Coordinates of C-alpha atoms in Angstrom, one line a residue:
M2 CA 99.0 117.1 104.7
P3 CA 101.1 117.4 101.6
G4 CA 100.0 120.0 99.1
I5 CA 98.0 119.4 95.9
R6 CA 100.1 118.5 92.9
T7 CA 100.0 120.5 89.7
A8 CA 99.8 118.6 86.4
A9 CA 103.6 119.0 86.0
Q10 CA 104.2 117.7 89.5
A11 CA 101.9 114.7 88.9
K12 CA 103.8 113.9 85.7
A13 CA 107.1 114.2 87.5
W14 CA 105.7 111.9 90.3
L15 CA 104.8 109.3 87.8
E16 CA 108.2 109.6 86.2
Q17 CA 109.9 109.2 89.6
Q18 CA 108.0 106.0 90.1
G19 CA 109.1 104.8 86.7
K20 CA 105.4 104.5 85.6
S21 CA 103.8 105.4 82.4
V22 CA 100.3 106.9 82.2
Q23 CA 99.2 103.6 80.8
E24 CA 100.6 101.6 83.7
F25 CA 99.0 104.0 86.2
A26 CA 95.7 103.7 84.5
R27 CA 95.8 99.9 84.5
E28 CA 96.8 99.7 88.2
H29 CA 93.9 102.0 89.2
D30 CA 91.3 100.6 86.7
V31 CA 90.8 104.0 85.1
D32 CA 90.7 105.0 81.4
P33 CA 94.1 106.0 80.1
A34 CA 92.6 108.7 77.8
T35 CA 90.9 110.3 80.8
T36 CA 94.2 110.2 82.7
Y37 CA 96.0 112.0 79.8
Q38 CA 93.1 114.6 79.6
V39 CA 93.4 115.3 83.4
L40 CA 97.1 115.7 83.1
S41 CA 96.8 118.0 80.1
G42 CA 94.1 120.2 81.8
R43 CA 91.4 119.3 79.2
K44 CA 89.4 117.7 82.0
K45 CA 89.2 119.4 85.4
G46 CA 88.3 116.4 87.5
R47 CA 85.0 117.7 88.8
R48 CA 83.0 114.5 88.6
G49 CA 83.0 110.9 87.5
E50 CA 86.1 109.2 86.2
S51 CA 88.1 112.4 85.8
H52 CA 87.5 113.2 89.5
K53 CA 88.8 109.7 90.4
V54 CA 91.9 110.2 88.3
A55 CA 92.6 113.7 89.8
V56 CA 92.3 112.4 93.3
L57 CA 94.5 109.4 92.6
L58 CA 97.2 111.6 91.0
G59 CA 97.1 113.9 94.0
M60 CA 95.8 116.8 91.9
K61 CA 92.7 117.2 94.0
V62 CA 91.5 116.4 97.5
G63 CA 88.4 114.2 97.4
V64 CA 86.8 111.0 98.1
I65 CA 86.5 108.1 95.7
A66 CA 83.2 106.2 96.2
P67 CA 83.6 102.4 96.0
A68 CA 82.1 100.8 92.9
P69 CA 79.1 98.6 93.6
A70 CA 79.9 94.9 93.7
S71 CA 78.8 93.0 90.6
G72 CA 75.3 91.8 90.9
E73 CA 74.5 94.4 93.5
S74 CA 71.7 96.8 92.5
V75 CA 72.1 100.6 92.9
D76 CA 69.2 102.4 94.5
H77 CA 68.1 105.6 92.7

């Protein structure tokens, strides 16, 4: 398994793909501001959307739970 990326490596990976942070965020349906915050280290990616971003960028090993389908209720 490849290693975890640092923020600098994640930025370089995006650049290698020719993608901006905005494009990455649109493709993965995540907030661009959260993506910038994870890349800058202001958010650690511990939970919620920042967790999803960190996993997608390869900065963290984790599982992304699927979003509930529209009209589907979430049991609490």
